[in-house]
């Protein structure tokens, strides 16, 4: 299977942009924690919609979510190891990898939905042409 990296990076960019907007608009509280899943779901959907089919959509949506989470985790680990030390960075790494696995599943599901919807919308090519 060929990976469309443009679709993966577009899904990542959408998820990152939504995460930034949500972090400024919504204060983090017990009720708003579920909103943190929305950027990954929407980014995975966008990546899946850019390709056609359920399986490619799931792969691309999962990749967009995982690559985005890895990028954010890497930045957090570097900043935390500089500010707080290696022990807290190791704890962040373990919890980050666990969260990464948990985020990949909804991202892949949203990507599969997006790929399925794109596949349904595409008109089927017919071999007939009409002339006047």
Short mmCIF file of N, CA and C in Angstrom, two decimals:
data_model
loop_
_atom_site.label_atom_id
_atom_site.label_comp_id
_atom_site.label_asym_id
_atom_site.label_seq_id
_atom_site.Cartn_x
_atom_site.Cartn_y
_atom_site.Cartn_z
N UNK A 1 0.83 -1.17 0.00
CA UNK A 1 0.00 0.00 0.00
C UNK A 1 0.88 1.24 0.00
N UNK A 2 0.50 2.19 -0.81
CA UNK A 2 1.24 3.44 -0.90
C UNK A 2 0.61 4.46 0.05
N UNK A 3 1.43 5.12 0.84
CA UNK A 3 0.97 6.10 1.80
C UNK A 3 0.97 7.48 1.15
N UNK A 4 -0.13 8.18 1.24
CA UNK A 4 -0.23 9.55 0.75
C UNK A 4 0.16 10.49 1.89
N UNK A 5 1.42 10.89 1.91
CA UNK A 5 1.94 11.69 3.01
C UNK A 5 1.32 13.08 3.06
N UNK A 6 0.85 13.57 1.93
CA UNK A 6 0.15 14.85 1.93
C UNK A 6 -1.14 14.76 2.75
N UNK A 7 -1.86 13.66 2.61
CA UNK A 7 -3.08 13.47 3.38
C UNK A 7 -2.76 13.32 4.87
N UNK A 8 -1.70 12.60 5.20
CA UNK A 8 -1.31 12.41 6.59
C UNK A 8 -0.91 13.74 7.23
N UNK A 9 -0.11 14.53 6.52
CA UNK A 9 0.33 15.82 7.07
C UNK A 9 -0.82 16.82 7.14
N UNK A 10 -1.76 16.74 6.21
CA UNK A 10 -2.93 17.61 6.28
C UNK A 10 -3.79 17.26 7.49
N UNK A 11 -4.00 15.98 7.74
CA UNK A 11 -4.74 15.56 8.93
C UNK A 11 -4.04 15.99 10.21
N UNK A 12 -2.72 15.89 10.23
CA UNK A 12 -1.95 16.33 11.39
C UNK A 12 -2.09 17.84 11.59
N UNK A 13 -2.02 18.61 10.50
CA UNK A 13 -2.12 20.06 10.60
C UNK A 13 -3.51 20.48 11.09
N UNK A 14 -4.54 19.80 10.62
CA UNK A 14 -5.90 20.11 11.08
C UNK A 14 -6.02 19.81 12.57
N UNK A 15 -5.51 18.66 13.00
CA UNK A 15 -5.58 18.30 14.42
C UNK A 15 -4.80 19.28 15.29
N UNK A 16 -3.63 19.69 14.82
CA UNK A 16 -2.81 20.64 15.58
C UNK A 16 -3.49 22.00 15.67
N UNK A 17 -4.04 22.46 14.57
CA UNK A 17 -4.74 23.74 14.58
C UNK A 17 -5.95 23.73 15.50
N UNK A 18 -6.73 22.66 15.44
CA UNK A 18 -7.89 22.56 16.33
C UNK A 18 -7.47 22.46 17.79
N UNK A 19 -6.38 21.78 18.05
CA UNK A 19 -5.89 21.68 19.43
C UNK A 19 -5.50 23.05 19.97
N UNK A 20 -4.85 23.84 19.15
CA UNK A 20 -4.45 25.18 19.59
C UNK A 20 -5.68 26.04 19.85
N UNK A 21 -6.65 25.99 18.95
CA UNK A 21 -7.87 26.78 19.13
C UNK A 21 -8.62 26.33 20.38
N UNK A 22 -8.76 25.02 20.57
CA UNK A 22 -9.48 24.53 21.75
C UNK A 22 -8.77 24.87 23.05
N UNK A 23 -7.44 24.90 23.03
CA UNK A 23 -6.72 25.22 24.26
C UNK A 23 -6.93 26.67 24.68
N UNK A 24 -7.17 27.56 23.71
CA UNK A 24 -7.43 28.95 24.06
C UNK A 24 -8.90 29.22 24.36
N UNK A 25 -9.80 28.48 23.75
CA UNK A 25 -11.23 28.75 23.89
C UNK A 25 -11.80 28.08 25.13
N UNK A 26 -11.40 26.85 25.40
CA UNK A 26 -12.03 26.07 26.46
C UNK A 26 -11.07 25.89 27.63
N UNK A 27 -11.47 26.24 28.84
CA UNK A 27 -10.62 25.93 29.99
C UNK A 27 -10.67 24.43 30.28
N UNK A 28 -9.56 23.89 30.69
CA UNK A 28 -9.47 22.46 30.96
C UNK A 28 -10.11 22.15 32.31
N UNK A 29 -11.19 21.40 32.26
CA UNK A 29 -11.88 20.99 33.47
C UNK A 29 -12.34 19.55 33.29
N UNK A 30 -13.00 19.02 34.29
CA UNK A 30 -13.45 17.64 34.22
C UNK A 30 -14.43 17.38 33.10
N UNK A 31 -15.26 18.36 32.79
CA UNK A 31 -16.26 18.18 31.73
C UNK A 31 -15.70 18.40 30.34
N UNK A 32 -14.62 19.16 30.23
CA UNK A 32 -14.09 19.47 28.90
C UNK A 32 -12.99 18.51 28.45
N UNK A 33 -12.69 17.50 29.21
CA UNK A 33 -11.62 16.57 28.84
C UNK A 33 -11.98 15.80 27.57
N UNK A 34 -13.27 15.53 27.36
CA UNK A 34 -13.68 14.82 26.15
C UNK A 34 -13.45 15.65 24.90
N UNK A 35 -13.39 16.98 25.04
CA UNK A 35 -13.10 17.82 23.88
C UNK A 35 -11.68 17.62 23.36
N UNK A 36 -10.80 17.09 24.20
CA UNK A 36 -9.43 16.86 23.76
C UNK A 36 -9.33 15.76 22.70
N UNK A 37 -10.34 14.90 22.61
CA UNK A 37 -10.34 13.86 21.59
C UNK A 37 -10.81 14.38 20.24
N UNK A 38 -11.50 15.51 20.22
CA UNK A 38 -12.06 16.04 18.97
C UNK A 38 -11.01 16.36 17.91
N UNK A 39 -9.88 17.00 18.25
CA UNK A 39 -8.90 17.27 17.19
C UNK A 39 -8.35 16.01 16.53
N UNK A 40 -8.10 14.97 17.30
CA UNK A 40 -7.62 13.72 16.72
C UNK A 40 -8.65 13.06 15.82
N UNK A 41 -9.91 13.11 16.25
CA UNK A 41 -10.97 12.53 15.44
C UNK A 41 -11.16 13.30 14.13
N UNK A 42 -11.18 14.62 14.21
CA UNK A 42 -11.39 15.42 13.01
C UNK A 42 -10.17 15.34 12.09
N UNK A 43 -8.97 15.36 12.66
CA UNK A 43 -7.76 15.22 11.84
C UNK A 43 -7.69 13.87 11.16
N UNK A 44 -8.06 12.80 11.87
CA UNK A 44 -8.10 11.47 11.27
C UNK A 44 -9.14 11.38 10.17
N UNK A 45 -10.29 12.03 10.38
CA UNK A 45 -11.35 12.03 9.36
C UNK A 45 -10.87 12.74 8.10
N UNK A 46 -10.20 13.88 8.26
CA UNK A 46 -9.71 14.64 7.11
C UNK A 46 -8.68 13.81 6.33
N UNK A 47 -7.76 13.17 7.04
CA UNK A 47 -6.76 12.35 6.36
C UNK A 47 -7.41 11.17 5.65
N UNK A 48 -8.42 10.57 6.26
CA UNK A 48 -9.10 9.46 5.62
C UNK A 48 -9.95 9.89 4.45
N UNK A 49 -10.50 11.10 4.51
CA UNK A 49 -11.33 11.59 3.42
C UNK A 49 -10.49 11.93 2.19
N UNK A 50 -9.24 12.28 2.41
CA UNK A 50 -8.38 12.63 1.28
C UNK A 50 -7.98 11.43 0.44
N UNK A 51 -8.08 10.24 1.00
CA UNK A 51 -7.84 9.01 0.25
C UNK A 51 -9.19 8.31 0.10
N UNK A 52 -9.26 7.34 -0.74
CA UNK A 52 -10.53 6.69 -0.99
C UNK A 52 -10.49 5.25 -0.49
N UNK A 53 -11.48 4.85 0.26
CA UNK A 53 -11.58 3.49 0.75
C UNK A 53 -11.49 3.42 2.26
N UNK A 54 -12.06 2.37 2.81
CA UNK A 54 -12.10 2.22 4.26
C UNK A 54 -10.71 1.88 4.82
N UNK A 55 -10.06 0.89 4.23
CA UNK A 55 -8.75 0.48 4.75
C UNK A 55 -7.70 1.57 4.59
N UNK A 56 -7.54 2.17 3.40
CA UNK A 56 -6.57 3.27 3.31
C UNK A 56 -6.95 4.45 4.20
N UNK A 57 -8.25 4.71 4.35
CA UNK A 57 -8.68 5.79 5.23
C UNK A 57 -8.30 5.54 6.68
N UNK A 58 -8.47 4.29 7.12
CA UNK A 58 -8.11 3.94 8.50
C UNK A 58 -6.60 4.07 8.71
N UNK A 59 -5.82 3.63 7.74
CA UNK A 59 -4.36 3.71 7.87
C UNK A 59 -3.91 5.17 7.90
N UNK A 60 -4.43 5.96 6.99
CA UNK A 60 -4.02 7.36 6.93
C UNK A 60 -4.52 8.15 8.14
N UNK A 61 -5.74 7.88 8.61
CA UNK A 61 -6.24 8.55 9.80
C UNK A 61 -5.45 8.18 11.05
N UNK A 62 -5.10 6.91 11.17
CA UNK A 62 -4.28 6.49 12.29
C UNK A 62 -2.88 7.09 12.24
N UNK A 63 -2.31 7.13 11.05
CA UNK A 63 -0.98 7.74 10.91
C UNK A 63 -0.99 9.22 11.25
N UNK A 64 -2.02 9.93 10.79
CA UNK A 64 -2.10 11.37 11.09
C UNK A 64 -2.20 11.59 12.59
N UNK A 65 -2.98 10.79 13.27
CA UNK A 65 -3.13 10.93 14.70
C UNK A 65 -1.85 10.57 15.44
N UNK A 66 -1.23 9.46 15.04
CA UNK A 66 -0.02 8.99 15.72
C UNK A 66 1.15 9.93 15.47
N UNK A 67 1.33 10.38 14.25
CA UNK A 67 2.45 11.28 13.96
C UNK A 67 2.28 12.59 14.71
N UNK A 68 1.06 13.09 14.77
CA UNK A 68 0.81 14.30 15.55
C UNK A 68 1.11 14.11 17.02
N UNK A 69 0.69 13.00 17.56
CA UNK A 69 0.93 12.72 18.98
C UNK A 69 2.42 12.53 19.26
N UNK A 70 3.14 11.90 18.35
CA UNK A 70 4.58 11.72 18.53
C UNK A 70 5.30 13.06 18.51
N UNK A 71 4.90 13.94 17.60
CA UNK A 71 5.54 15.25 17.52
C UNK A 71 5.32 16.05 18.80
N UNK A 72 4.10 16.06 19.30
CA UNK A 72 3.80 16.78 20.53
C UNK A 72 4.51 16.14 21.71
N UNK A 73 4.55 14.80 21.77
CA UNK A 73 5.23 14.10 22.85
C UNK A 73 6.72 14.40 22.84
N UNK A 74 7.34 14.45 21.67
CA UNK A 74 8.77 14.74 21.58
C UNK A 74 9.08 16.14 22.11
N UNK A 75 8.27 17.10 21.73
CA UNK A 75 8.49 18.47 22.22
C UNK A 75 8.30 18.53 23.73
N UNK A 76 7.25 17.88 24.25
CA UNK A 76 7.03 17.87 25.69
C UNK A 76 8.16 17.20 26.45
N UNK A 77 8.69 16.11 25.90
CA UNK A 77 9.79 15.41 26.58
C UNK A 77 11.05 16.26 26.64
N UNK A 78 11.36 16.94 25.56
CA UNK A 78 12.55 17.80 25.56
C UNK A 78 12.37 18.94 26.55
N UNK A 79 11.22 19.59 26.52
CA UNK A 79 11.00 20.70 27.45
C UNK A 79 10.97 20.24 28.90
N UNK A 80 10.37 19.08 29.15
CA UNK A 80 10.28 18.61 30.52
C UNK A 80 11.64 18.12 31.03
N UNK A 81 12.44 17.50 30.19
CA UNK A 81 13.75 17.06 30.65
C UNK A 81 14.67 18.25 30.93
N UNK A 82 14.47 19.34 30.21
CA UNK A 82 15.26 20.54 30.49
C UNK A 82 14.80 21.25 31.75
N UNK A 83 13.49 21.24 31.99
CA UNK A 83 12.95 22.00 33.12
C UNK A 83 12.88 21.19 34.41
N UNK A 84 12.44 19.93 34.34
CA UNK A 84 12.15 19.20 35.56
C UNK A 84 13.12 18.05 35.83
N UNK A 85 13.75 17.51 34.84
CA UNK A 85 14.68 16.41 35.06
C UNK A 85 14.28 15.16 34.31
N UNK A 86 15.14 14.16 34.37
CA UNK A 86 14.95 12.95 33.58
C UNK A 86 13.91 12.01 34.16
N UNK A 87 13.73 12.00 35.47
CA UNK A 87 12.77 11.09 36.07
C UNK A 87 11.35 11.47 35.66
N UNK A 88 11.03 12.74 35.73
CA UNK A 88 9.70 13.16 35.31
C UNK A 88 9.53 13.02 33.80
N UNK A 89 10.60 13.17 33.04
CA UNK A 89 10.52 12.96 31.60
C UNK A 89 10.24 11.49 31.28
N UNK A 90 10.81 10.58 32.07
CA UNK A 90 10.55 9.15 31.85
C UNK A 90 9.10 8.82 32.17
N UNK A 91 8.56 9.42 33.22
CA UNK A 91 7.15 9.21 33.55
C UNK A 91 6.26 9.76 32.43
N UNK A 92 6.61 10.91 31.91
CA UNK A 92 5.86 11.49 30.79
C UNK A 92 5.94 10.61 29.56
N UNK A 93 7.10 10.00 29.32
CA UNK A 93 7.26 9.12 28.17
C UNK A 93 6.34 7.91 28.26
N UNK A 94 6.28 7.30 29.43
CA UNK A 94 5.43 6.12 29.61
C UNK A 94 3.95 6.49 29.44
N UNK A 95 3.53 7.56 30.09
CA UNK A 95 2.13 7.97 29.95
C UNK A 95 1.83 8.47 28.54
N UNK A 96 2.81 9.07 27.89
CA UNK A 96 2.62 9.55 26.52
C UNK A 96 2.47 8.42 25.52
N UNK A 97 3.25 7.36 25.67
CA UNK A 97 3.13 6.21 24.78
C UNK A 97 1.79 5.52 24.98
N UNK A 98 1.34 5.45 26.22
CA UNK A 98 0.01 4.88 26.50
C UNK A 98 -1.08 5.72 25.85
N UNK A 99 -0.99 7.03 25.97
CA UNK A 99 -1.97 7.91 25.34
C UNK A 99 -1.88 7.83 23.81
N UNK A 100 -0.69 7.63 23.29
CA UNK A 100 -0.50 7.51 21.84
C UNK A 100 -1.24 6.30 21.30
N UNK A 101 -1.14 5.20 21.99
CA UNK A 101 -1.86 3.99 21.58
C UNK A 101 -3.37 4.21 21.67
N UNK A 102 -3.80 4.89 22.72
CA UNK A 102 -5.23 5.14 22.88
C UNK A 102 -5.76 6.12 21.82
N UNK A 103 -4.94 7.03 21.35
CA UNK A 103 -5.37 7.99 20.34
C UNK A 103 -5.37 7.40 18.94
N UNK A 104 -4.57 6.39 18.70
CA UNK A 104 -4.48 5.81 17.36
C UNK A 104 -5.78 5.12 16.96
N UNK A 105 -6.45 4.52 17.91
CA UNK A 105 -7.68 3.77 17.59
C UNK A 105 -8.80 4.70 17.12
N UNK A 106 -9.13 5.79 17.85
CA UNK A 106 -10.18 6.68 17.33
C UNK A 106 -9.76 7.38 16.03
N UNK A 107 -8.48 7.70 15.89
CA UNK A 107 -8.03 8.33 14.65
C UNK A 107 -8.18 7.42 13.46
N UNK A 108 -7.88 6.14 13.65
CA UNK A 108 -8.05 5.16 12.57
C UNK A 108 -9.52 4.95 12.26
N UNK A 109 -10.36 4.93 13.29
CA UNK A 109 -11.80 4.76 13.05
C UNK A 109 -12.38 5.96 12.30
N UNK A 110 -11.97 7.16 12.68
CA UNK A 110 -12.44 8.35 11.97
C UNK A 110 -11.91 8.38 10.55
N UNK A 111 -10.66 7.94 10.35
CA UNK A 111 -10.11 7.86 9.00
C UNK A 111 -10.84 6.86 8.14
N UNK A 112 -11.23 5.73 8.72
CA UNK A 112 -12.01 4.74 7.97
C UNK A 112 -13.36 5.31 7.57
N UNK A 113 -13.99 6.06 8.46
CA UNK A 113 -15.26 6.70 8.13
C UNK A 113 -15.08 7.71 7.01
N UNK A 114 -14.02 8.50 7.08
CA UNK A 114 -13.77 9.48 6.03
C UNK A 114 -13.49 8.83 4.69
N UNK A 115 -12.69 7.77 4.67
CA UNK A 115 -12.41 7.06 3.43
C UNK A 115 -13.65 6.41 2.85
N UNK A 116 -14.51 5.89 3.73
CA UNK A 116 -15.75 5.27 3.28
C UNK A 116 -16.67 6.31 2.67
N UNK A 117 -16.76 7.48 3.31
CA UNK A 117 -17.61 8.53 2.77
C UNK A 117 -17.09 9.05 1.44
N UNK A 118 -15.77 9.17 1.32
CA UNK A 118 -15.20 9.62 0.04
C UNK A 118 -15.46 8.60 -1.05
N UNK A 119 -15.34 7.32 -0.72
CA UNK A 119 -15.56 6.27 -1.70
C UNK A 119 -17.02 6.25 -2.15
N UNK A 120 -17.93 6.53 -1.27
CA UNK A 120 -19.35 6.57 -1.62
C UNK A 120 -19.69 7.76 -2.51
N UNK A 121 -18.99 8.86 -2.35
CA UNK A 121 -19.30 10.07 -3.10
C UNK A 121 -18.72 10.07 -4.50
N UNK A 122 -17.65 9.33 -4.74
CA UNK A 122 -17.00 9.36 -6.04
C UNK A 122 -17.91 8.73 -7.09
N UNK A 123 -18.12 9.43 -8.19
CA UNK A 123 -18.95 8.83 -9.25
C UNK A 123 -18.18 7.72 -9.95
N UNK A 124 -18.91 6.70 -10.33
CA UNK A 124 -18.28 5.60 -11.02
C UNK A 124 -18.11 5.96 -12.49
N UNK A 125 -16.96 5.64 -13.03
CA UNK A 125 -16.67 5.95 -14.43
C UNK A 125 -17.38 4.93 -15.32
N UNK A 126 -18.03 5.44 -16.35
CA UNK A 126 -18.68 4.55 -17.33
C UNK A 126 -17.94 4.70 -18.65
N UNK A 127 -18.02 3.67 -19.43
CA UNK A 127 -17.30 3.65 -20.71
C UNK A 127 -18.09 4.31 -21.83
N UNK A 128 -19.25 4.82 -21.56
CA UNK A 128 -20.07 5.42 -22.63
C UNK A 128 -19.86 6.92 -22.66
N UNK A 129 -19.86 7.47 -23.83
CA UNK A 129 -19.79 8.90 -23.99
C UNK A 129 -20.96 9.34 -24.87
N UNK A 130 -21.43 10.50 -24.62
CA UNK A 130 -22.57 10.97 -25.41
C UNK A 130 -22.09 12.09 -26.33
N UNK A 131 -22.57 12.07 -27.55
CA UNK A 131 -22.27 13.14 -28.51
C UNK A 131 -23.57 13.69 -29.04
N UNK A 132 -23.55 14.91 -29.40
CA UNK A 132 -24.77 15.54 -29.92
C UNK A 132 -24.76 15.59 -31.39
#
